[in-house]
CSV table of C-alpha atoms and ligand atoms in Angstrom, one decimal:
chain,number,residue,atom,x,y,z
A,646,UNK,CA,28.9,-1.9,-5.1
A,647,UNK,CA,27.4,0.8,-7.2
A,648,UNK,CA,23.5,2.0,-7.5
A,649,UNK,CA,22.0,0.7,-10.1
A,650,UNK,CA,18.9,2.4,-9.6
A,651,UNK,CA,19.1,5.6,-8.2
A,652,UNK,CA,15.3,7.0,-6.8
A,653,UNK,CA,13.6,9.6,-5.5
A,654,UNK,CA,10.3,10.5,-3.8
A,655,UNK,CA,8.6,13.1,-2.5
A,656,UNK,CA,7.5,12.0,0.4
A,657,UNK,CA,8.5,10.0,3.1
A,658,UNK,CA,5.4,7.0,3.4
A,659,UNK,CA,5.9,7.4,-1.1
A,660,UNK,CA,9.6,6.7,-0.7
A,661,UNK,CA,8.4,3.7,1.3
A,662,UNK,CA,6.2,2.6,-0.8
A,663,UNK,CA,8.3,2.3,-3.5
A,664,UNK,CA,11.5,0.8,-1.4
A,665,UNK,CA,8.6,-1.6,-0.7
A,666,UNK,CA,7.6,-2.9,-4.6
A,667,UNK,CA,11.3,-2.3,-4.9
A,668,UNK,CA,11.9,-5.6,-2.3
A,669,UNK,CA,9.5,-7.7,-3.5
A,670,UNK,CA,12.5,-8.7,-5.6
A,671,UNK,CA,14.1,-10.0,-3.0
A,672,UNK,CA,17.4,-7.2,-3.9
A,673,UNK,CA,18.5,-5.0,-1.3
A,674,UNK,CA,16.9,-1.9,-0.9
A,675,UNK,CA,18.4,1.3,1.0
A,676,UNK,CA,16.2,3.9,2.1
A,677,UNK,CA,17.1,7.3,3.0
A,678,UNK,CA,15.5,9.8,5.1
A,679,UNK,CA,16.7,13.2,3.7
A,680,UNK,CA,19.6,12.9,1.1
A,681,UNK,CA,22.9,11.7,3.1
A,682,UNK,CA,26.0,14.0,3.4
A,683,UNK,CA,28.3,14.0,0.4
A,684,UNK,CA,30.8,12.4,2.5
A,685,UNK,CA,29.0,9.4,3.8
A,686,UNK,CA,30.9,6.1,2.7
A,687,UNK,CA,28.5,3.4,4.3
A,688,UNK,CA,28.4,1.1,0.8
A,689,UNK,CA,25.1,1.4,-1.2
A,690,UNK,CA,22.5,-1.0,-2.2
A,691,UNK,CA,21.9,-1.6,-5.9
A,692,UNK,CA,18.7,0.1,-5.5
A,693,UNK,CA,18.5,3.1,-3.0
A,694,UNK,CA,15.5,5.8,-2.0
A,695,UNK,CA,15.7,8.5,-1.1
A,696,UNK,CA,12.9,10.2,0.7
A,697,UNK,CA,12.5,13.7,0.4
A,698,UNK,CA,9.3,15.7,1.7
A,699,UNK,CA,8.9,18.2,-1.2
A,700,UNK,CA,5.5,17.8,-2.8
A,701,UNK,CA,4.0,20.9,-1.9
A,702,UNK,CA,7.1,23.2,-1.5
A,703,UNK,CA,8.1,26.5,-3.5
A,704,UNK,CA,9.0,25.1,-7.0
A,705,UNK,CA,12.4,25.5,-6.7
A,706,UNK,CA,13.1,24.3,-3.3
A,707,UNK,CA,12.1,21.7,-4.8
A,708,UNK,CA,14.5,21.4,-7.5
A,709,UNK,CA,17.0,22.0,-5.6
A,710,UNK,CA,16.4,19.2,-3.1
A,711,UNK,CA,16.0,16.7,-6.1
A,712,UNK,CA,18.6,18.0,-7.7
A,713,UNK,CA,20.8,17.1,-4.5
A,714,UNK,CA,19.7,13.9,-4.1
A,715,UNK,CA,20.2,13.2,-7.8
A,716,UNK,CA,23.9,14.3,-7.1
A,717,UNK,CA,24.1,12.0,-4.6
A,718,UNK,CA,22.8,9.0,-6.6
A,719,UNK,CA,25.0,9.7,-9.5
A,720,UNK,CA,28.3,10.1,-7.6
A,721,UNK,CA,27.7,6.4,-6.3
A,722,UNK,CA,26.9,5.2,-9.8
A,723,UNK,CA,23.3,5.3,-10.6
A,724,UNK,CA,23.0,6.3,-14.2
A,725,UNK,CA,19.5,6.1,-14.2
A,726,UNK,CA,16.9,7.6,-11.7
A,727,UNK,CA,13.5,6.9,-11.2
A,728,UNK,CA,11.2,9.9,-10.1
A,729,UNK,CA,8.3,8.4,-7.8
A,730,UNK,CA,5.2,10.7,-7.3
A,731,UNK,CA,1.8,9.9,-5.8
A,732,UNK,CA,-0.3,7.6,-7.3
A,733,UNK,CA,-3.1,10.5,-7.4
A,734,UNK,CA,-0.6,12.7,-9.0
A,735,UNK,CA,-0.7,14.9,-6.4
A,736,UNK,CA,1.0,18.0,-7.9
A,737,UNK,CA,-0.9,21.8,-8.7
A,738,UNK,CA,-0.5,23.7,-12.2
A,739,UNK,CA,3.0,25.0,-10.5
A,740,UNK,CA,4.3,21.8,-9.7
A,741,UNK,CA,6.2,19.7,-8.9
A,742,UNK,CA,6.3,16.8,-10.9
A,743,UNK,CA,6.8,18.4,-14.4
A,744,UNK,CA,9.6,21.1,-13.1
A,745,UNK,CA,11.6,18.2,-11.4
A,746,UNK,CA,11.1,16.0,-13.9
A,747,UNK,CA,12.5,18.6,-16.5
A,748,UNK,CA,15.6,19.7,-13.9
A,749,UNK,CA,16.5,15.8,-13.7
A,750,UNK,CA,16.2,15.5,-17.4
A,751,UNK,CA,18.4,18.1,-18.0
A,752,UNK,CA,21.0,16.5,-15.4
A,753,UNK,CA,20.8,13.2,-17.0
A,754,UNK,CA,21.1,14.0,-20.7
A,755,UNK,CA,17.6,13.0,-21.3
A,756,UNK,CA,15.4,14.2,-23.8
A,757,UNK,CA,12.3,12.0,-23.2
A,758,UNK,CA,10.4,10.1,-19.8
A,759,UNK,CA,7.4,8.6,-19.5
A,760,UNK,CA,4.5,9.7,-16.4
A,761,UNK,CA,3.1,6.8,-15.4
A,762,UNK,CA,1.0,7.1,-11.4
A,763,UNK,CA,-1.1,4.1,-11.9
A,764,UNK,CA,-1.1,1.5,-9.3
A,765,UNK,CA,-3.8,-1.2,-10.2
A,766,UNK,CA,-3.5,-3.6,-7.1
A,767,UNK,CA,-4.3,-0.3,-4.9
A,768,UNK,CA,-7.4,0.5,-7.8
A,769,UNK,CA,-5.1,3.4,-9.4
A,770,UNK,CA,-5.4,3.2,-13.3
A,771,UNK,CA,-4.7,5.6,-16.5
A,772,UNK,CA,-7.3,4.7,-19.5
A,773,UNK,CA,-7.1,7.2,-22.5
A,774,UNK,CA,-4.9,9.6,-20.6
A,775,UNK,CA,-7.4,10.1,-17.6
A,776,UNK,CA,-6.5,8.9,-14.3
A,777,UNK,CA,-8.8,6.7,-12.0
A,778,UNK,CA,-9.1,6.4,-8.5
A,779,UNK,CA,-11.4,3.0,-8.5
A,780,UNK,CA,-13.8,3.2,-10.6
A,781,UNK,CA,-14.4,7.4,-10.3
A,782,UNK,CA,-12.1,9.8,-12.2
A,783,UNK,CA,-9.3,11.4,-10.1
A,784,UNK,CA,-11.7,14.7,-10.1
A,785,UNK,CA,-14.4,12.9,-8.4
A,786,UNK,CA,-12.5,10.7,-5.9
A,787,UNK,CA,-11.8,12.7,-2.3
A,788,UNK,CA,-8.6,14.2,-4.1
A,789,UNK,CA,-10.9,16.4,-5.7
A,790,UNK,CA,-10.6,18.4,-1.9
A,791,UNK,CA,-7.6,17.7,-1.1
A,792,UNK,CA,-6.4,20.6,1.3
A,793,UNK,CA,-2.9,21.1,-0.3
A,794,UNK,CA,-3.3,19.7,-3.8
A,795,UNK,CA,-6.6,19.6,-5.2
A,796,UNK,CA,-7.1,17.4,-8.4
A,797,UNK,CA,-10.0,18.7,-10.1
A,798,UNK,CA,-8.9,17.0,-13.6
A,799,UNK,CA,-8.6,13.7,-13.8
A,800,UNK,CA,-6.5,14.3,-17.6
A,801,UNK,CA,-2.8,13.4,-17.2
A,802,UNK,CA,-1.8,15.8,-20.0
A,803,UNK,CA,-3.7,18.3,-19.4
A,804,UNK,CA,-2.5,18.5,-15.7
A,805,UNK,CA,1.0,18.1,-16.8
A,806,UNK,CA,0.9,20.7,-19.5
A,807,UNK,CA,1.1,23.8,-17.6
A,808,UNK,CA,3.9,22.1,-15.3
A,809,UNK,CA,6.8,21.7,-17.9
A,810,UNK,CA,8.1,23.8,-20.9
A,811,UNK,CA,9.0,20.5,-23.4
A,812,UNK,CA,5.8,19.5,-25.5
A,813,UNK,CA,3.6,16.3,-23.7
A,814,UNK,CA,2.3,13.6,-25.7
A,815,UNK,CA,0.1,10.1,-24.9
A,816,UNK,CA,0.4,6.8,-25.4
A,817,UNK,CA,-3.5,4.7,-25.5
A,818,UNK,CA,-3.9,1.9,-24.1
A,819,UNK,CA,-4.7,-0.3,-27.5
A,820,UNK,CA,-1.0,0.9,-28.4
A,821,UNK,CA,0.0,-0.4,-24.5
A,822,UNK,CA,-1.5,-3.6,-25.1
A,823,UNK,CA,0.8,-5.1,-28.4
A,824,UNK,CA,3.9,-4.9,-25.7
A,825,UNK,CA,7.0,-3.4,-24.8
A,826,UNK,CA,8.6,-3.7,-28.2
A,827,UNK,CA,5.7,-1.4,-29.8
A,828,UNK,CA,5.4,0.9,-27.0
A,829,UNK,CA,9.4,1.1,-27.7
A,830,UNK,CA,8.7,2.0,-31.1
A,831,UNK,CA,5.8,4.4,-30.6
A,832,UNK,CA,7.8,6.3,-27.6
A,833,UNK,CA,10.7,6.7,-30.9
A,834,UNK,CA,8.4,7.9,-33.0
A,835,UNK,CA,7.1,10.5,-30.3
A,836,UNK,CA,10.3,11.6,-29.8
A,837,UNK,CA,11.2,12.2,-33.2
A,838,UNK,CA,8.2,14.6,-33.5
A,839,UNK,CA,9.7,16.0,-30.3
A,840,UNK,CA,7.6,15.1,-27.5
A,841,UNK,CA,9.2,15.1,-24.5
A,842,UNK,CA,6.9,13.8,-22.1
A,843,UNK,CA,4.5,11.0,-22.6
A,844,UNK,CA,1.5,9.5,-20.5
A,845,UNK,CA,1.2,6.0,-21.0
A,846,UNK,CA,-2.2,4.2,-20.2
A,847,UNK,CA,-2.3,1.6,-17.7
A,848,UNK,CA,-4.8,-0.6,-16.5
A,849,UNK,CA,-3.0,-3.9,-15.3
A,850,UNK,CA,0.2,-5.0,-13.5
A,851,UNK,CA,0.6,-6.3,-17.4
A,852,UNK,CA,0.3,-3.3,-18.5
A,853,UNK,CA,3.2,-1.6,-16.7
A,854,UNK,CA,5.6,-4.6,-16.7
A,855,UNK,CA,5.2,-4.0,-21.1
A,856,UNK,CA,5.9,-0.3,-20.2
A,857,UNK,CA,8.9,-0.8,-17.9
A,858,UNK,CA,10.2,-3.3,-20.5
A,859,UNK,CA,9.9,-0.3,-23.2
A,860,UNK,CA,11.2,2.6,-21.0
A,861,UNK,CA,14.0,0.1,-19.0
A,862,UNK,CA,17.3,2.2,-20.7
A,863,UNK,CA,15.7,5.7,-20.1
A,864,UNK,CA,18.1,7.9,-17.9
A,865,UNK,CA,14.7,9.1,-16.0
A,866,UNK,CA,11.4,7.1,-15.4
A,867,UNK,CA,9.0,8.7,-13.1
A,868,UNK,CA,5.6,7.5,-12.0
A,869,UNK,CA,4.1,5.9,-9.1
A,870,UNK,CA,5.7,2.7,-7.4
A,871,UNK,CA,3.6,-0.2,-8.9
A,872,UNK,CA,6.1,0.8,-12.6
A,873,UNK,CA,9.3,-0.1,-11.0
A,874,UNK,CA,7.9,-3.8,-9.9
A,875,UNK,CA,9.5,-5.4,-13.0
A,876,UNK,CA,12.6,-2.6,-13.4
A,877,UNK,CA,14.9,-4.9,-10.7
A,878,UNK,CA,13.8,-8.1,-12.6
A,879,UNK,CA,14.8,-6.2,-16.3
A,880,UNK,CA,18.1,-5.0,-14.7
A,881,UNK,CA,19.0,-8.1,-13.3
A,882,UNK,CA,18.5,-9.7,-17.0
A,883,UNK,CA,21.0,-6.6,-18.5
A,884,UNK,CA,23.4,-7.9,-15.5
A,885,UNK,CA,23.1,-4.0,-14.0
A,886,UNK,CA,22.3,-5.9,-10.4
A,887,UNK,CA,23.5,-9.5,-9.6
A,888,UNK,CA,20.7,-11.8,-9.9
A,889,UNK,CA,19.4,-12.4,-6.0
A,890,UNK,CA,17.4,-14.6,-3.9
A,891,UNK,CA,18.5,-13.2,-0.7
A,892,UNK,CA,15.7,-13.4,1.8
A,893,UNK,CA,13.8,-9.8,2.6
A,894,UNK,CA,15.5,-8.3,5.7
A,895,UNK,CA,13.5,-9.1,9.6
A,896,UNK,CA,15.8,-8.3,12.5
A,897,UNK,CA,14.6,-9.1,15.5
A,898,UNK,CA,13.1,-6.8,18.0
A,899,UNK,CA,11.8,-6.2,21.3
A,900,UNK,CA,8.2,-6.4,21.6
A,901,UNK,CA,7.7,-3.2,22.9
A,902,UNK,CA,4.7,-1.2,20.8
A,903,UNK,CA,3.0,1.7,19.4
A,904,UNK,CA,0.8,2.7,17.0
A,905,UNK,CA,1.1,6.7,16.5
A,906,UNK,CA,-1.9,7.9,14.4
A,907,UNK,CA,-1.7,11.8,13.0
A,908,UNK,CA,-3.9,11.0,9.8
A,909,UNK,CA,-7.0,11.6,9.4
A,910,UNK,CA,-8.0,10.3,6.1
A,911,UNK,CA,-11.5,7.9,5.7
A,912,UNK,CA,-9.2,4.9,6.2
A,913,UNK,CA,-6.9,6.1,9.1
A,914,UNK,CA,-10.2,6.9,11.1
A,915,UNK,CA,-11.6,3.3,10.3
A,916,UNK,CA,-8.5,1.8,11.8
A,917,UNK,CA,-7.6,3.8,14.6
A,918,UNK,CA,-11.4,2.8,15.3
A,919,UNK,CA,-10.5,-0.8,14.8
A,920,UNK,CA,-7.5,-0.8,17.0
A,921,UNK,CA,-8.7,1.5,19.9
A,922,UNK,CA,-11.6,-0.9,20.5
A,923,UNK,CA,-9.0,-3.5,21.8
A,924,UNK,CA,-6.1,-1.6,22.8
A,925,UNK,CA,-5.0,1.5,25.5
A,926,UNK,CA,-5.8,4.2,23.2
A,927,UNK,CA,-5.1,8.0,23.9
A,928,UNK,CA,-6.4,11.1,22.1
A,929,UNK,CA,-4.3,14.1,21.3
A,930,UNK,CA,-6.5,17.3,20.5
A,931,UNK,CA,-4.8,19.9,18.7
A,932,UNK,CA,-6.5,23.1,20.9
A,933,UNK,CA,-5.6,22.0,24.1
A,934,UNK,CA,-1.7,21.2,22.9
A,935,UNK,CA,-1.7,24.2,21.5
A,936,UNK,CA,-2.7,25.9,25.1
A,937,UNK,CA,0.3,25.1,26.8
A,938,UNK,CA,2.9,21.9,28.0
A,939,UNK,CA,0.3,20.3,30.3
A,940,UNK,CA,-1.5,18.5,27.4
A,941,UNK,CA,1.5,17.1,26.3
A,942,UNK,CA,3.0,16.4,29.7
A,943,UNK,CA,-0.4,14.3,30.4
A,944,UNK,CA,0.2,12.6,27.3
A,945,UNK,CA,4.0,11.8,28.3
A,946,UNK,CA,2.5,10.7,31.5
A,947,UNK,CA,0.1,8.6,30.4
A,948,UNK,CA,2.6,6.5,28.2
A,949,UNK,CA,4.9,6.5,30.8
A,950,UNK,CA,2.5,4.6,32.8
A,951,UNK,CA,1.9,1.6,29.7
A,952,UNK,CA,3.6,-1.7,29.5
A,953,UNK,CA,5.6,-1.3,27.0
A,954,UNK,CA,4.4,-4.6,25.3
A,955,UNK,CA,0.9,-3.9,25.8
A,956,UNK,CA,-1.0,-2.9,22.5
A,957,UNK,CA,-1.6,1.1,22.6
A,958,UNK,CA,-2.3,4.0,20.1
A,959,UNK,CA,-1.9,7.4,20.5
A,960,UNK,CA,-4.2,9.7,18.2
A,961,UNK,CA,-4.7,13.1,16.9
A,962,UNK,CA,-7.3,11.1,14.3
A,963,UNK,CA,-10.3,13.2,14.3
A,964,UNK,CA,-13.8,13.3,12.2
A,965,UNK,CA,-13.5,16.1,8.9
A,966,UNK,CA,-16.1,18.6,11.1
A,967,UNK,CA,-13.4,18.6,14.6
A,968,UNK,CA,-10.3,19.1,12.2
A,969,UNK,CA,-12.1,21.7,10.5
A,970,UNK,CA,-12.9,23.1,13.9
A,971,UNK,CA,-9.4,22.9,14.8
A,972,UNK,CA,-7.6,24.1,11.9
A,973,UNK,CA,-10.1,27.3,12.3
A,974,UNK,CA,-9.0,28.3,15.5
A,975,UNK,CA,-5.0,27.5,14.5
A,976,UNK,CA,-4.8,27.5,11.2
A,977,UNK,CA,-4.0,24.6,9.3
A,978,UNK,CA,-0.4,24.8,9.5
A,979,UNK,CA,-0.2,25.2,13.6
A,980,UNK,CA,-3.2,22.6,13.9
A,981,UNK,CA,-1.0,19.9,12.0
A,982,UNK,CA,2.7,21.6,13.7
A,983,UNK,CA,1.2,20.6,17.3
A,984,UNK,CA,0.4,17.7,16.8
A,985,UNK,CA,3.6,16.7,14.5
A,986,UNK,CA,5.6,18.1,17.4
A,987,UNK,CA,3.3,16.0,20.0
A,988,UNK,CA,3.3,12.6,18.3
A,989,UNK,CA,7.4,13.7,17.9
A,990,UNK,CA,8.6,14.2,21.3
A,991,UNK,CA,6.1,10.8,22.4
A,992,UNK,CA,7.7,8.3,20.0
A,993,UNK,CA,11.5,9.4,21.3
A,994,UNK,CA,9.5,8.8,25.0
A,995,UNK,CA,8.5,5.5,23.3
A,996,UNK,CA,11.6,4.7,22.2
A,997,UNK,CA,13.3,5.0,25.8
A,998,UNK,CA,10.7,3.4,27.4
A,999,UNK,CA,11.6,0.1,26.0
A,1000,UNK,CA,9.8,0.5,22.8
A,1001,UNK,CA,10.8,-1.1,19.8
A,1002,UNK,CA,8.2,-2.0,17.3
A,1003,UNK,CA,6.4,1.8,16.0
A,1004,UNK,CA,3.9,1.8,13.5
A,1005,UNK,CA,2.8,5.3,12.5
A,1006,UNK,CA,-0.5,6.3,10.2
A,1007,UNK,CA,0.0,9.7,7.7
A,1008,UNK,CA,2.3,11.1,5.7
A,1009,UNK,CA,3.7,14.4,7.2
A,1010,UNK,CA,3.4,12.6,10.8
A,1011,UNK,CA,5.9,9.8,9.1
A,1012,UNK,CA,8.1,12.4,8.6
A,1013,UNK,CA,7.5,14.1,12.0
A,1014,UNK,CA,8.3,10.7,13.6
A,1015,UNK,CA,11.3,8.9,11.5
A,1016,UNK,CA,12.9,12.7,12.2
A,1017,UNK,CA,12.5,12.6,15.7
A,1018,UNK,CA,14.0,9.0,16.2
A,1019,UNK,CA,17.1,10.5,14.4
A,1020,UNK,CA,16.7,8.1,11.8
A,1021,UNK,CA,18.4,8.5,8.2
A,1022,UNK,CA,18.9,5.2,7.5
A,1023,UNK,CA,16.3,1.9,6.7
A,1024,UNK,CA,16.4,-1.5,5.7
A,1025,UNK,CA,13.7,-2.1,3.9
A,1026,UNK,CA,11.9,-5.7,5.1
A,1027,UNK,CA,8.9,-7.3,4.2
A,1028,UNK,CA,5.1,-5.2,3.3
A,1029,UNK,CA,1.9,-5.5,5.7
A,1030,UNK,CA,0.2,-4.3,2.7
A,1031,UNK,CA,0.6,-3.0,-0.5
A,1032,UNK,CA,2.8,-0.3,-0.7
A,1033,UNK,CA,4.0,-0.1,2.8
A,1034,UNK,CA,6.7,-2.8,4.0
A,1035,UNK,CA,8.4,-3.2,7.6
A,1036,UNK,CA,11.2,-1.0,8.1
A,1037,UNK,CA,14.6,-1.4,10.2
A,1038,UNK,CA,16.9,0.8,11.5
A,1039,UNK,CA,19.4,1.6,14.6
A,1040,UNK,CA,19.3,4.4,17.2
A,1041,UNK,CA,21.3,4.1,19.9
A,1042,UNK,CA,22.7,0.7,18.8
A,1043,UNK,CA,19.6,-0.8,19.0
A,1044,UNK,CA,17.4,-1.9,16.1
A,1045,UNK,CA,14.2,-1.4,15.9
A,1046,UNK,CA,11.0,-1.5,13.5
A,1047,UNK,CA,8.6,0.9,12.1
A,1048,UNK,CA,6.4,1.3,8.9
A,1049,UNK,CA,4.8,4.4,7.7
A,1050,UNK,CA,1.3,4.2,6.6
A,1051,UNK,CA,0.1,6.9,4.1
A,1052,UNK,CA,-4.0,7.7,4.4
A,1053,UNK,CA,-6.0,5.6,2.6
A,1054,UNK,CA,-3.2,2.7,2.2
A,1055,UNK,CA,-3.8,-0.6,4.2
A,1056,UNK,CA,-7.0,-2.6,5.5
A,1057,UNK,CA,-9.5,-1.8,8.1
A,1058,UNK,CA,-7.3,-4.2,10.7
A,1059,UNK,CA,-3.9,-2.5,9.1
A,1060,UNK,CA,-2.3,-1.9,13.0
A,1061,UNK,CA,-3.3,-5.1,14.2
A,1062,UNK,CA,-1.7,-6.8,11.1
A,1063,UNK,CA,1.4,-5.0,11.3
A,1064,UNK,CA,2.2,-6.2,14.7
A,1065,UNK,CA,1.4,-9.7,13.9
A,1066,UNK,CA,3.6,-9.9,11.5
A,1067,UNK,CA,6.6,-9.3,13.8
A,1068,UNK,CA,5.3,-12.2,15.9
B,2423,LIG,P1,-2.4,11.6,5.5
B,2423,LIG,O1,-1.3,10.6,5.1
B,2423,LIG,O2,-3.6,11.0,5.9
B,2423,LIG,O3,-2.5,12.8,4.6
B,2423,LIG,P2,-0.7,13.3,7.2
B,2423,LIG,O4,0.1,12.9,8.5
B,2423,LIG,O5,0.1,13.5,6.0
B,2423,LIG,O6,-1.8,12.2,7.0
B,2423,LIG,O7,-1.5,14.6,7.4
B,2423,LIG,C1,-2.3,14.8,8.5
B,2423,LIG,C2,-2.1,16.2,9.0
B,2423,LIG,O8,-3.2,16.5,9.8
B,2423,LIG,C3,-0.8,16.2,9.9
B,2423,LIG,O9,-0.1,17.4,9.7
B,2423,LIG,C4,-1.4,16.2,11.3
B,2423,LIG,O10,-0.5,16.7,12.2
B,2423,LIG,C5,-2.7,16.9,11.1
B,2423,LIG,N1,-3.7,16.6,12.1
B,2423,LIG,C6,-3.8,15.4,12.8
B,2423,LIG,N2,-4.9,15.4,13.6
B,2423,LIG,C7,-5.4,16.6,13.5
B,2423,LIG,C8,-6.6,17.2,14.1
B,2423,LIG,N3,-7.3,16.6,15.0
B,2423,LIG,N4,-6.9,18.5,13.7
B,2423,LIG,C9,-6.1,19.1,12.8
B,2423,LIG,N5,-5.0,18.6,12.2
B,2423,LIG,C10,-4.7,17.4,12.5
């Protein structure tokens, strides 16, 4: 079997979040952590991910690592690749969205793609080229302080301007609302006057399945995840993927649980609240870790003591003014290292204490996490919410099951949800 759609994302919870709109189809989905060796012969799915964690590095790690995984993709078939970014375009006048998108383009032999972040069911929408975050512009939602990428525009072109050399052109959402055939014709017409890049407006699921429809032969799409909801569907129709009603993947597991919390984003802290009020809860703080082994070693100790099937949540979760505190004292980078390396070395703890069942809150502590349970491999199961799905995978021949919240995804009683679920 070959890839029929070949994507990448730039971070890990994204790449979940898209493997996860991906599903709803009911095709397979692979996810990767990391792009696999060249050499690795395990066959594909018609739609794989591949997670990268390159949002905020140097420009041209960047394209390098994309440029990789787009190598990979290719040599198992995919012809066309799908560029998934946030939903808040997180990205600074540098990059990275424009500079991949451009080294991808070039790979492919493309000389158009559309930019396209809005997620409506999650309150994400693009009206006359300016993005919304509910019913604030980008510039006035909390990504406005964001400590890595600041949006202080909430204009799609003019953020992507100074990120890519080719010229960048819009499509309004009166044009967006006559369908996929005009939006074909208009995206033609652009081109032909050389534009290379083009924001489309969004404001509906509607509205993106018209887009997908008009963009479903480009080599490259890129946008958030909610635009590739329809692209399985449209593929199927072309006879690029079998037409599937397999059931969405739920091993069985152990119920043996954890919820491992490093994010500290308005929603994280609600449902860390939520949880702790019910379950063993312990709290990581970044100064004393960074002090020496014995916080940690009372943290290992503390777990070892749990019943494995008992609810529990370990945190590093803390209120703006204590990470502010923290991040003084360390610096942001060790602040967020020590407690990456914490939440690390207790989920493989977790892991050989029996349990099976992980769900873990933030983006960079996803990473942190999935890395340290030697994981490069999921199956890609059913979503707790929006955007973030169960995930499966094997270590040590066992399977077991974790999903990666990003920040603000997910409702006040996300953890307690998730676990349900799994019954
Ligand atoms: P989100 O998805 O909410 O952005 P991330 O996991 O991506 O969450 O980022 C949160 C970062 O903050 C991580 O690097 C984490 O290690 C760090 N962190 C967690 N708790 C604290 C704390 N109490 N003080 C300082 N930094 C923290």
């Amino acid at each position: 079997m070959s890839i029929a759609l070949g994507c990448i994302a730039d971070d890990f919870t994204g790449a979940s979040d898209l493997a996860a709109i991906l599903a709803r189809s009911g095709h397979k989905v692979g996810l990767r952590i990391g792009v696999p060796p060249a050499n690795e012969d395990s066959p594909p799915s018609p739609f794989e991910v591949i997670a990268l964690k390159c949002r905020t590095e140097p420009v041209d790690d960047a394209v390098t690592a994309t440029k990789k995984a787009a190598n990979w993709l290719m040599a198992r078939g995919a012809g066309q690749l799908y560029w998934k970014y946030c939903s808040t375009f997180d990205s600074t006048p540098d990059g990275n969205i424009g500079p991949v998108s451009e080294a991808l383009m070039a790979r492919l032999g493309a000389d158009q793609t559309i930019y396209c972040p809005a997620f409506p069911e999650n309150g994400r929408s693009i009206y006359m080229g300016n993005l919304y975050v509910g019913d604030v512009p980008l510039d006035e939602s909390p990504m406005r302080d964001h400590p890595l990428t600041p949006m202080r525009d909430a204009n799609l072109m003019r953020l992507l301007a100074p990120q890519v050399a080719g010229k960048v052109g819009h499509i309004a959402w009166p044009d967006i609302a006559k369908g996929g055939a005009y939006i074909a014709g208009r995206l033609r017409a652009l081109a032909d006057s050389g534009v290379a890049h083009v924001v489309p407006d969004a404001i509906s699921q509607a509205d993106l399945a018209a887009i997908s429809e008009a963009v479903q032969d480009f080599k490259l799409i890129t946008g958030g995840s909610a635009l590739a909801l329809d692209l399985p569907r449209l593929l199927a129709a072309k006879g690029s993927v079998a037409a599937t009603d397999a059931d969405i993947i739920s091993p069985a597991t152990t119920d043996g649980n954890i919820v491992l919390s490093g994010s500290c984003s308005a929603m994280t802290r609600a449902q860390v609240a939520d949880y702790s009020a019910d379950a063993a809860a312990y709290r990581l703080d970044p100064l004393t870790l960074a002090d020496g082994p014995d916080a940690l070693d009372q943290a290992r100790q503390w777990l070892a003591e749990q019943d494995p099937s008992a609810p529990k949540i370990i945190y590093a979760t803390a209120e703006p003014a204590d990470v502010a505190a923290a991040q003084e004292k360390l610096g942001r980078d060790k602040a967020g290292q020590v407690v990456e390396d914490a939440l690390a070395t207790l989920a493989r703890d977790a892991f050989g204490h029996g349990v099976r069942r992980f769900v873990v809150a933030g983006g960079e502590t996803s990473g942190a996490v999935t890395q340290a349970l030697a994981t490069d491999r999921l199956g890609v199961g059913r979503e707790i919410a929006p955007g973030v799905p169960w995930c499966f995978a094997e270590r040590d021949g066992q399977t077991f099951a974790i999903t990666l919240k990003s920040g603000n995804f997910g409702t006040e009683d996300f953890f307690t949800r998730a676990l349900k679920m799994l019954g």
